[in-house]
PDB file of C-alpha atoms in Angstrom:
ATOM      1  CA  MET F  29     -25.165   1.458 -21.431  1.00 52.00           C
ATOM      2  CA  LEU F  30     -27.697   0.452 -24.030  1.00 58.00           C
ATOM      3  CA  GLY F  31     -26.582   0.959 -27.624  1.00 55.00           C
ATOM      4  CA  PRO F  32     -23.418   2.359 -29.245  1.00 54.00           C
ATOM      5  CA  PRO F  33     -20.984   4.867 -27.678  1.00 52.00           C
ATOM      6  CA  SER F  34     -22.414   8.245 -26.761  1.00 52.00           C
ATOM      7  CA  ASN F  35     -22.594  11.089 -29.263  1.00 48.00           C
ATOM      8  CA  PHE F  36     -22.472  14.009 -26.879  1.00 49.00           C
ATOM      9  CA  ALA F  37     -20.781  16.631 -29.036  1.00 52.00           C
ATOM     10  CA  ASN F  38     -20.789  15.636 -32.702  1.00 52.00           C
ATOM     11  CA  PRO F  39     -24.110  14.781 -34.430  1.00 49.00           C
ATOM     12  CA  GLY F  40     -22.172  13.324 -37.344  1.00 49.00           C
ATOM     13  CA  GLY F  41     -20.749  10.410 -35.438  1.00 48.00           C
ATOM     14  CA  PRO F  42     -19.672   9.023 -32.085  1.00 48.00           C
ATOM     15  CA  VAL F  43     -17.002  10.821 -30.108  1.00 48.00           C
ATOM     16  CA  PRO F  44     -14.697   8.619 -28.013  1.00 48.00           C
ATOM     17  CA  GLY F  45     -13.984   9.283 -24.369  1.00 52.00           C
ATOM     18  CA  GLY F  46     -17.356   8.987 -22.638  1.00 60.00           C
ATOM     19  CA  TYR F  47     -19.978   6.374 -21.977  1.00 65.00           C
ATOM     20  CA  TYR F  48     -23.127   8.138 -20.783  1.00 70.00           C
ATOM     21  CA  ASP F  49     -26.089   7.956 -23.174  1.00 62.00           C
ATOM     22  CA  SER F  50     -26.871  11.669 -23.387  1.00 59.00           C
ATOM     23  CA  GLU F  51     -28.053  11.229 -26.972  1.00 60.00           C
ATOM     24  CA  GLY F  52     -30.232   8.247 -26.301  1.00 58.00           C
ATOM     25  CA  ALA F  53     -29.127   5.567 -28.730  1.00 44.00           C
ATOM     26  CA  GLY F  54     -25.833   7.389 -29.244  1.00 43.00           C
ATOM     27  CA  PHE F  55     -26.713   9.249 -32.466  1.00 47.00           C
ATOM     28  CA  GLY F  56     -28.475  12.558 -32.950  1.00 50.00           C
ATOM     29  CA  GLY F  57     -32.128  12.520 -33.931  1.00 55.00           C
ATOM     30  CA  ARG F  58     -32.918   9.129 -32.450  1.00 56.00           C
ATOM     31  CA  PRO F  59     -35.181   8.705 -29.428  1.00 61.00           C
ATOM     32  CA  ALA F  60     -33.677   8.113 -26.018  1.00 67.00           C
ATOM     33  CA  TRP F  61     -33.392   4.577 -24.772  1.00 71.00           C
ATOM     34  CA  PRO F  62     -36.010   3.567 -22.224  1.00 75.00           C
ATOM     35  CA  ARG F  63     -35.165   4.074 -18.604  1.00 78.00           C
ATOM     36  CA  VAL F  64     -33.618   0.990 -17.087  1.00 80.00           C
ATOM     37  CA  ARG F  65     -32.885   2.490 -13.691  1.00 82.00           C
ATOM     38  CA  VAL F  66     -33.916   5.213 -11.306  1.00 87.00           C
ATOM     39  CA  HIS F  67     -31.241   6.008  -8.778  1.00 89.00           C
ATOM     40  CA  THR F  68     -29.793   8.138  -6.029  1.00 92.00           C
ATOM     41  CA  SER F  69     -26.025   7.835  -6.192  1.00 91.00           C
ATOM     42  CA  GLY F  70     -23.288   8.918  -3.843  1.00 92.00           C
ATOM     43  CA  GLY F  71     -19.720   9.746  -4.704  1.00 89.00           C
ATOM     44  CA  GLU F  72     -17.480  12.750  -5.060  1.00 89.00           C
ATOM     45  CA  ASN F  73     -19.121  16.143  -4.563  1.00 89.00           C
ATOM     46  CA  ILE F  74     -18.976  18.097  -7.833  1.00 88.00           C
ATOM     47  CA  THR F  75     -19.428  21.560  -6.342  1.00 84.00           C
ATOM     48  CA  THR F  76     -17.220  21.005  -3.288  1.00 84.00           C
ATOM     49  CA  PRO F  77     -14.146  18.954  -4.264  1.00 78.00           C
ATOM     50  CA  GLY F  78     -12.772  16.721  -1.554  1.00 79.00           C
ATOM     51  CA  GLN F  79     -16.142  16.117   0.063  1.00 85.00           C
ATOM     52  CA  ASP F  80     -18.224  12.987  -0.451  1.00 89.00           C
ATOM     53  CA  VAL F  81     -21.898  12.696  -1.285  1.00 90.00           C
ATOM     54  CA  LEU F  82     -23.252  10.125   1.158  1.00 92.00           C
ATOM     55  CA  VAL F  83     -26.564   8.304   0.731  1.00 93.00           C
ATOM     56  CA  ASP F  84     -28.568   6.902   3.633  1.00 92.00           C
ATOM     57  CA  VAL F  85     -30.220   4.092   1.688  1.00 87.00           C
ATOM     58  CA  ALA F  86     -32.749   3.366   4.411  1.00 89.00           C
ATOM     59  CA  ASN F  87     -34.231   6.865   4.331  1.00 92.00           C
ATOM     60  CA  VAL F  88     -33.893   8.073   0.720  1.00 92.00           C
ATOM     61  CA  LEU F  89     -37.237   7.198  -0.838  1.00 91.00           C
ATOM     62  CA  ALA F  90     -37.127   9.199  -4.076  1.00 93.00           C
ATOM     63  CA  ALA F  91     -34.588   9.040  -6.912  1.00 93.00           C
ATOM     64  CA  VAL F  92     -32.561  12.250  -7.252  1.00 92.00           C
ATOM     65  CA  GLY F  93     -29.641  11.085  -9.435  1.00 90.00           C
ATOM     66  CA  GLY F  94     -26.083  11.825  -8.450  1.00 90.00           C
ATOM     67  CA  PRO F  95     -22.474  12.277  -9.551  1.00 89.00           C
ATOM     68  CA  THR F  96     -21.395  10.207 -12.545  1.00 84.00           C
ATOM     69  CA  LYS F  97     -18.062  10.150 -14.345  1.00 80.00           C
ATOM     70  CA  ASP F  98     -17.922  10.763 -18.087  1.00 76.00           C
ATOM     71  CA  ALA F  99     -14.897  12.181 -19.888  1.00 71.00           C
ATOM     72  CA  GLY F 100     -16.998  14.111 -22.397  1.00 70.00           C
ATOM     73  CA  LEU F 101     -19.857  15.453 -20.298  1.00 74.00           C
ATOM     74  CA  GLY F 102     -18.112  15.965 -16.987  1.00 80.00           C
ATOM     75  CA  ASN F 103     -16.174  18.904 -15.605  1.00 83.00           C
ATOM     76  CA  PRO F 104     -12.561  19.378 -16.761  1.00 80.00           C
ATOM     77  CA  ALA F 105     -10.981  18.565 -13.403  1.00 80.00           C
ATOM     78  CA  ARG F 106     -12.633  15.272 -12.464  1.00 81.00           C
ATOM     79  CA  ALA F 107     -14.867  14.377 -15.453  1.00 82.00           C
ATOM     80  CA  LEU F 108     -17.912  14.397 -13.162  1.00 86.00           C
ATOM     81  CA  PHE F 109     -21.464  15.529 -13.888  1.00 86.00           C
ATOM     82  CA  ASN F 110     -24.787  15.019 -12.149  1.00 87.00           C
ATOM     83  CA  ALA F 111     -26.773  12.260 -13.836  1.00 85.00           C
ATOM     84  CA  PRO F 112     -30.573  12.626 -13.815  1.00 84.00           C
ATOM     85  CA  PRO F 113     -32.771  10.488 -11.540  1.00 87.00           C
ATOM     86  CA  GLY F 114     -33.764   8.175 -14.402  1.00 83.00           C
ATOM     87  CA  ASP F 115     -31.626   7.125 -17.358  1.00 79.00           C
ATOM     88  CA  GLY F 116     -30.651   4.306 -19.697  1.00 75.00           C
ATOM     89  CA  MET F 117     -27.678   3.142 -17.641  1.00 77.00           C
ATOM     90  CA  LEU F 118     -27.804  -0.222 -15.899  1.00 73.00           C
ATOM     91  CA  HIS F 119     -25.683  -1.244 -12.936  1.00 67.00           C
ATOM     92  CA  TRP F 120     -23.937  -4.536 -13.585  1.00 71.00           C
ATOM     93  CA  ALA F 121     -21.985  -4.810 -10.330  1.00 71.00           C
ATOM     94  CA  ARG F 122     -22.157  -3.644  -6.756  1.00 69.00           C
ATOM     95  CA  ALA F 123     -19.585  -3.728  -3.981  1.00 71.00           C
ATOM     96  CA  ASP F 124     -19.794  -2.986  -0.281  1.00 71.00           C
ATOM     97  CA  PHE F 125     -16.446  -2.188   1.314  1.00 73.00           C
ATOM     98  CA  VAL F 126     -15.634  -2.835   4.953  1.00 74.00           C
ATOM     99  CA  ARG F 127     -12.191  -2.162   6.382  1.00 80.00           C
ATOM    100  CA  LYS F 128     -11.321  -5.573   7.757  1.00 91.00           C
ATOM    101  CA  THR F 129      -7.521  -5.577   7.557  1.00 94.00           C
ATOM    102  CA  SER F 130      -5.030  -2.730   7.968  1.00 93.00           C
ATOM    103  CA  THR F 131      -1.305  -3.066   7.322  1.00 94.00           C
ATOM    104  CA  MET F 132       1.441  -0.821   8.710  1.00 94.00           C
ATOM    105  CA  THR F 133       4.819  -1.271   7.018  1.00 95.00           C
ATOM    106  CA  PHE F 134       8.184  -0.133   8.380  1.00 94.00           C
ATOM    107  CA  GLY F 135      11.293   0.473   6.308  1.00 94.00           C
ATOM    108  CA  PHE F 136      14.174  -1.997   6.053  1.00 96.00           C
ATOM    109  CA  PHE F 137      16.583  -1.589   8.964  1.00 95.00           C
ATOM    110  CA  ASP F 138      20.186  -2.745   9.310  1.00 95.00           C
ATOM    111  CA  THR F 139      20.416  -5.445  11.997  1.00 95.00           C
ATOM    112  CA  LEU F 140      24.112  -4.586  12.435  1.00 94.00           C
ATOM    113  CA  ARG F 141      23.232  -0.954  13.204  1.00 92.00           C
ATOM    114  CA  PRO F 142      19.649  -1.085  14.520  1.00 92.00           C
ATOM    115  CA  GLN F 143      19.843   2.380  16.133  1.00 89.00           C
ATOM    116  CA  TRP F 144      21.128   4.151  13.044  1.00 85.00           C
ATOM    117  CA  GLY F 145      19.802   7.691  12.867  1.00 77.00           C
ATOM    118  CA  SER F 146      21.117  11.046  11.733  1.00 68.00           C
ATOM    119  CA  THR F 147      21.730  14.634  12.724  1.00 60.00           C
ATOM    120  CA  ASP F 148      21.827  17.678  10.489  1.00 59.00           C
ATOM    121  CA  THR F 149      25.490  17.047   9.679  1.00 59.00           C
ATOM    122  CA  ALA F 150      26.337  13.366  10.069  1.00 63.00           C
ATOM    123  CA  PRO F 151      24.887   9.890  10.635  1.00 67.00           C
ATOM    124  CA  VAL F 152      24.657   8.588  14.176  1.00 77.00           C
ATOM    125  CA  PHE F 153      24.973   4.831  14.424  1.00 81.00           C
ATOM    126  CA  GLY F 154      23.899   4.566  18.051  1.00 81.00           C
ATOM    127  CA  ILE F 155      24.384   1.600  20.371  1.00 85.00           C
ATOM    128  CA  PRO F 156      24.760  -1.282  19.762  1.00 87.00           C
ATOM    129  CA  THR F 157      26.809  -1.287  16.556  1.00 88.00           C
ATOM    130  CA  PHE F 158      27.892  -4.704  15.303  1.00 90.00           C
ATOM    131  CA  THR F 159      30.105  -3.486  12.456  1.00 89.00           C
ATOM    132  CA  THR F 160      33.901  -3.260  12.634  1.00 86.00           C
ATOM    133  CA  GLY F 161      36.066  -0.265  11.790  1.00 73.00           C
ATOM    134  CA  ASN F 162      34.346   2.294   9.612  1.00 73.00           C
ATOM    135  CA  GLY F 163      31.067   0.470   9.193  1.00 75.00           C
ATOM    136  CA  VAL F 164      32.632  -2.723   7.801  1.00 88.00           C
ATOM    137  CA  ASP F 165      30.400  -5.789   7.866  1.00 91.00           C
ATOM    138  CA  SER F 166      31.477  -7.986  10.773  1.00 92.00           C
ATOM    139  CA  GLY F 167      29.715 -11.033   9.386  1.00 93.00           C
ATOM    140  CA  LEU F 168      27.384 -11.292  12.388  1.00 95.00           C
ATOM    141  CA  ARG F 169      23.871 -12.421  11.552  1.00 97.00           C
ATOM    142  CA  ILE F 170      20.714 -13.191  13.531  1.00 97.00           C
ATOM    143  CA  ARG F 171      20.325 -16.701  14.928  1.00 96.00           C
ATOM    144  CA  ASP F 172      17.323 -16.232  17.248  1.00 96.00           C
ATOM    145  CA  ILE F 173      14.579 -13.608  17.093  1.00 96.00           C
ATOM    146  CA  VAL F 174      11.596 -12.974  19.383  1.00 96.00           C
ATOM    147  CA  VAL F 175       8.697 -10.563  18.884  1.00 94.00           C
ATOM    148  CA  GLN F 176       6.872  -9.006  21.824  1.00 95.00           C
ATOM    149  CA  LEU F 177       3.581  -7.156  21.334  1.00 95.00           C
ATOM    150  CA  ASP F 178       1.744  -5.211  24.039  1.00 95.00           C
ATOM    151  CA  PRO F 179      -1.057  -6.025  24.559  1.00 95.00           C
ATOM    152  CA  PRO F 180      -0.495  -9.648  23.559  1.00 93.00           C
ATOM    153  CA  GLN F 181      -2.895 -11.492  21.301  1.00 93.00           C
ATOM    154  CA  ALA F 182      -4.641 -13.108  24.271  1.00 94.00           C
ATOM    155  CA  ARG F 183      -5.822  -9.670  25.440  1.00 95.00           C
ATOM    156  CA  GLN F 184      -7.089  -8.390  22.109  1.00 95.00           C
ATOM    157  CA  PRO F 185     -10.877  -8.099  21.570  1.00 95.00           C
ATOM    158  CA  ALA F 186     -12.557 -11.319  20.442  1.00 95.00           C
ATOM    159  CA  GLY F 187     -12.166 -12.048  16.761  1.00 95.00           C
ATOM    160  CA  THR F 188      -9.389  -9.464  16.216  1.00 96.00           C
ATOM    161  CA  THR F 189      -5.697 -10.061  15.611  1.00 96.00           C
ATOM    162  CA  VAL F 190      -2.398  -8.182  15.521  1.00 96.00           C
ATOM    163  CA  VAL F 191       0.308 -10.122  13.707  1.00 96.00           C
ATOM    164  CA  LEU F 192       3.883  -9.040  13.043  1.00 96.00           C
ATOM    165  CA  GLU F 193       5.386 -10.279   9.782  1.00 97.00           C
ATOM    166  CA  MET F 194       9.003  -9.956   8.697  1.00 97.00           C
ATOM    167  CA  ARG F 195      11.090 -10.432   5.596  1.00 97.00           C
ATOM    168  CA  GLY F 196      14.768 -10.027   4.853  1.00 97.00           C
ATOM    169  CA  ALA F 197      17.277  -8.957   2.227  1.00 97.00           C
ATOM    170  CA  ASP F 198      21.019  -9.534   2.001  1.00 96.00           C
ATOM    171  CA  THR F 199      21.663  -6.311   0.093  1.00 95.00           C
ATOM    172  CA  PHE F 200      19.815  -3.628  -1.863  1.00 94.00           C
ATOM    173  CA  ASP F 201      20.773  -0.405  -3.599  1.00 90.00           C
ATOM    174  CA  LYS F 202      21.446   2.553  -1.287  1.00 88.00           C
ATOM    175  CA  SER F 203      21.157   0.401   1.830  1.00 91.00           C
ATOM    176  CA  ASP F 204      23.949   2.559   3.319  1.00 87.00           C
ATOM    177  CA  ILE F 205      21.997   5.820   2.928  1.00 85.00           C
ATOM    178  CA  LEU F 206      19.212   6.823   5.290  1.00 86.00           C
ATOM    179  CA  TYR F 207      15.981   7.864   3.643  1.00 85.00           C
ATOM    180  CA  ASP F 208      15.281  11.574   4.017  1.00 76.00           C
ATOM    181  CA  PRO F 209      11.838  12.566   2.718  1.00 72.00           C
ATOM    182  CA  ALA F 210      12.792  16.247   2.842  1.00 68.00           C
ATOM    183  CA  THR F 211      15.534  15.968   0.232  1.00 61.00           C
ATOM    184  CA  SER F 212      15.114  12.646  -1.575  1.00 54.00           C
ATOM    185  CA  ASP F 213      13.190  11.988  -4.753  1.00 53.00           C
ATOM    186  CA  GLU F 214      10.740   9.112  -4.680  1.00 53.00           C
ATOM    187  CA  PRO F 215      10.626   6.331  -7.266  1.00 48.00           C
ATOM    188  CA  ASN F 216       7.874   6.966  -9.758  1.00 44.00           C
ATOM    189  CA  ASP F 217       6.094   5.479 -12.719  1.00 40.00           C
ATOM    190  CA  ASN F 218       6.628   8.378 -15.110  1.00 41.00           C
ATOM    191  CA  PRO F 219       8.109   7.595 -18.535  1.00 40.00           C
ATOM    192  CA  GLY F 220      11.871   7.648 -18.710  1.00 43.00           C
ATOM    193  CA  PRO F 221      14.524   6.711 -16.155  1.00 46.00           C
ATOM    194  CA  PRO F 222      13.326   6.446 -12.557  1.00 46.00           C
ATOM    195  CA  VAL F 223      14.218   9.344 -10.283  1.00 47.00           C
ATOM    196  CA  VAL F 224      16.383   7.683  -7.638  1.00 48.00           C
ATOM    197  CA  THR F 225      19.465   9.925  -7.500  1.00 54.00           C
ATOM    198  CA  GLY F 226      20.308  10.737  -3.902  1.00 62.00           C
ATOM    199  CA  ARG F 227      17.447   8.726  -2.461  1.00 72.00           C
ATOM    200  CA  GLY F 228      18.315   6.531   0.505  1.00 83.00           C
ATOM    201  CA  ASN F 229      16.561   3.202   0.875  1.00 90.00           C
ATOM    202  CA  LEU F 230      17.429   2.405   4.486  1.00 91.00           C
ATOM    203  CA  LEU F 231      14.333   3.041   6.645  1.00 92.00           C
ATOM    204  CA  ASN F 232      12.515   4.082   3.464  1.00 91.00           C
ATOM    205  CA  VAL F 233       8.909   2.990   3.980  1.00 91.00           C
ATOM    206  CA  ASN F 234       8.032   3.797   0.379  1.00 88.00           C
ATOM    207  CA  TYR F 235      10.752   1.490  -0.922  1.00 90.00           C
ATOM    208  CA  ALA F 236       9.780  -1.234   1.550  1.00 93.00           C
ATOM    209  CA  CYS F 237       6.169  -1.156   0.345  1.00 91.00           C
ATOM    210  CA  GLU F 238       7.321  -1.496  -3.278  1.00 88.00           C
ATOM    211  CA  ALA F 239      10.420  -3.670  -2.801  1.00 91.00           C
ATOM    212  CA  TYR F 240       9.077  -6.646  -4.758  1.00 90.00           C
ATOM    213  CA  ARG F 241       8.079  -4.484  -7.699  1.00 85.00           C
ATOM    214  CA  TYR F 242      11.246  -2.372  -7.775  1.00 84.00           C
ATOM    215  CA  SER F 243      13.521  -5.417  -7.571  1.00 86.00           C
ATOM    216  CA  THR F 244      11.919  -6.968 -10.667  1.00 82.00           C
ATOM    217  CA  ALA F 245      13.146  -6.110 -14.148  1.00 78.00           C
ATOM    218  CA  ASN F 246      10.749  -3.782 -15.939  1.00 69.00           C
ATOM    219  CA  THR F 247      10.412  -2.929 -19.629  1.00 65.00           C
ATOM    220  CA  ALA F 248      13.867  -1.324 -19.583  1.00 65.00           C
ATOM    221  CA  GLY F 249      15.357  -4.736 -18.794  1.00 75.00           C
ATOM    222  CA  ALA F 250      16.814  -3.914 -15.382  1.00 80.00           C
ATOM    223  CA  PRO F 251      15.328  -3.590 -11.895  1.00 84.00           C
ATOM    224  CA  ARG F 252      14.959  -0.139 -10.439  1.00 81.00           C
ATOM    225  CA  VAL F 253      16.483  -1.195  -7.131  1.00 86.00           C
ATOM    226  CA  VAL F 254      18.868  -4.122  -7.286  1.00 89.00           C
ATOM    227  CA  ALA F 255      18.316  -6.398  -4.287  1.00 93.00           C
ATOM    228  CA  THR F 256      19.740  -9.791  -3.406  1.00 94.00           C
ATOM    229  CA  GLY F 257      18.253 -12.338  -1.068  1.00 95.00           C
ATOM    230  CA  LEU F 258      14.891 -10.569  -0.874  1.00 95.00           C
ATOM    231  CA  THR F 259      12.479 -12.941   0.878  1.00 96.00           C
ATOM    232  CA  ARG F 260       8.736 -13.240   1.322  1.00 95.00           C
ATOM    233  CA  TYR F 261       6.988 -12.071   4.495  1.00 97.00           C
ATOM    234  CA  VAL F 262       6.731 -14.665   7.273  1.00 97.00           C
ATOM    235  CA  THR F 263       5.433 -14.719  10.827  1.00 96.00           C
ATOM    236  CA  GLU F 264       7.659 -15.452  13.805  1.00 95.00           C
ATOM    237  CA  ASP F 265       6.848 -19.163  13.786  1.00 95.00           C
ATOM    238  CA  GLN F 266       7.755 -19.348  10.061  1.00 97.00           C
ATOM    239  CA  VAL F 267      11.098 -17.557  10.331  1.00 96.00           C
ATOM    240  CA  GLY F 268      12.949 -20.741   9.354  1.00 96.00           C
ATOM    241  CA  GLN F 269      11.680 -20.216   5.799  1.00 97.00           C
ATOM    242  CA  ILE F 270      13.858 -17.122   5.291  1.00 97.00           C
ATOM    243  CA  ARG F 271      17.073 -18.406   6.877  1.00 97.00           C
ATOM    244  CA  ASN F 272      20.198 -18.863   4.793  1.00 95.00           C
ATOM    245  CA  ALA F 273      20.228 -22.525   3.762  1.00 94.00           C
ATOM    246  CA  ALA F 274      23.972 -22.857   4.382  1.00 94.00           C
ATOM    247  CA  THR F 275      24.346 -21.001   7.695  1.00 95.00           C
ATOM    248  CA  GLY F 276      20.861 -21.167   9.195  1.00 95.00           C
ATOM    249  CA  LEU F 277      21.072 -17.419   9.918  1.00 97.00           C
ATOM    250  CA  LEU F 278      18.796 -14.574   8.859  1.00 97.00           C
ATOM    251  CA  PRO F 279      19.571 -11.878   6.254  1.00 97.00           C
ATOM    252  CA  ARG F 280      21.305  -8.677   7.355  1.00 97.00           C
ATOM    253  CA  PHE F 281      18.420  -6.321   6.546  1.00 97.00           C
ATOM    254  CA  LEU F 282      14.956  -6.863   7.988  1.00 97.00           C
ATOM    255  CA  ASN F 283      11.618  -5.297   7.120  1.00 97.00           C
ATOM    256  CA  LEU F 284       8.687  -5.531   9.534  1.00 97.00           C
ATOM    257  CA  ARG F 285       4.985  -4.981   9.044  1.00 96.00           C
ATOM    258  CA  LEU F 286       1.987  -5.195  11.353  1.00 96.00           C
ATOM    259  CA  VAL F 287      -1.211  -6.767  10.050  1.00 96.00           C
ATOM    260  CA  MET F 288      -4.229  -5.747  12.132  1.00 96.00           C
ATOM    261  CA  THR F 289      -7.558  -7.509  11.544  1.00 96.00           C
ATOM    262  CA  ASN F 290     -10.893  -6.146  12.751  1.00 95.00           C
ATOM    263  CA  ASN F 291     -13.887  -8.253  13.738  1.00 95.00           C
ATOM    264  CA  VAL F 292     -16.554  -7.064  11.288  1.00 90.00           C
ATOM    265  CA  ASP F 293     -18.950  -9.923  12.047  1.00 92.00           C
ATOM    266  CA  VAL F 294     -20.320  -8.129  15.105  1.00 92.00           C
ATOM    267  CA  THR F 295     -22.080  -4.769  15.541  1.00 89.00           C
ATOM    268  CA  PRO F 296     -20.403  -2.501  16.396  1.00 88.00           C
ATOM    269  CA  ALA F 297     -17.224  -3.881  14.832  1.00 89.00           C
ATOM    270  CA  LEU F 298     -14.271  -4.567  17.116  1.00 93.00           C
ATOM    271  CA  SER F 299     -10.736  -3.334  16.481  1.00 94.00           C
ATOM    272  CA  PRO F 300      -7.422  -4.456  18.002  1.00 95.00           C
ATOM    273  CA  SER F 301      -4.924  -2.050  19.551  1.00 94.00           C
ATOM    274  CA  LEU F 302      -1.183  -1.844  20.087  1.00 93.00           C
ATOM    275  CA  ARG F 303       0.795   0.063  22.694  1.00 94.00           C
ATOM    276  CA  SER F 304       4.290  -1.162  21.933  1.00 94.00           C
ATOM    277  CA  MET F 305       6.286  -3.609  19.847  1.00 94.00           C
ATOM    278  CA  ASN F 306       9.696  -5.047  20.626  1.00 94.00           C
ATOM    279  CA  VAL F 307      11.967  -7.187  18.471  1.00 94.00           C
ATOM    280  CA  VAL F 308      14.742  -8.982  20.348  1.00 95.00           C
ATOM    281  CA  TYR F 309      17.433 -10.967  18.544  1.00 96.00           C
ATOM    282  CA  ARG F 310      20.711 -12.808  19.186  1.00 96.00           C
ATOM    283  CA  MET F 311      23.537 -12.690  16.666  1.00 95.00           C
ATOM    284  CA  GLU F 312      26.448 -14.968  15.868  1.00 94.00           C
ATOM    285  CA  VAL F 313      29.199 -15.363  13.278  1.00 91.00           C
ATOM    286  CA  PRO F 314      28.470 -17.991  10.585  1.00 88.00           C
ATOM    287  CA  GLN F 315      30.414 -21.190  11.130  1.00 83.00           C
TER     288      GLN F 315
END
């Protein structure tokens, strides 16, 4: 904007909260600033929330304005109003967004009980189960791990990739409770203590996506989810980087994610695909 903050409601002085130059220089009684742009802008539809205003730049030959956000002039719900075709606002940046990479993240799973699920009344550990007694850690850990993707990389469209990445953790809070989105509260950023009572973190995709952030001490001085041995993501050929230095074995809990990259250098763009994914591993007792 040219000039001081806008004076959209109080002729006696500027009112904070907006930026659009509805009063020209920003003060009542002064002439408007000269037009520095004429524009047709897309964005969120003011009259029909949830719908976008799209602009075909090759065929729009006259400026008609468009939705602009201003906390003082806009509507109460979204702070949007329709700016006129010509005004004193000047674009200082432009970005074109193309979806090149998509990431799909799974929750942490227990390598000792990889088939762990639940019924309405009790957990079902499935087969195989590598714990002893009543879920006691047997000490077994992964020595070798192999990832199988179908179709394989060699059969993906040219210039596209599908890569599986993995990371591990020795322990983390509520790793013995399955995540249930129907009954569990999610971690949140609201002021006050985080809402984590009763929330399971095993197979919790939301926790897996935020594991780094929740395991780091915040302003309260303690992490939201205490985790030990949390590693970075690595590909299959880098798995040695997350092995235990003393035993050479992998952490008990693993988290997988798929990174899918499109080829946006051709028209039309090419996308990879995936029919199935298998993770095969061999376990042993640390020596």
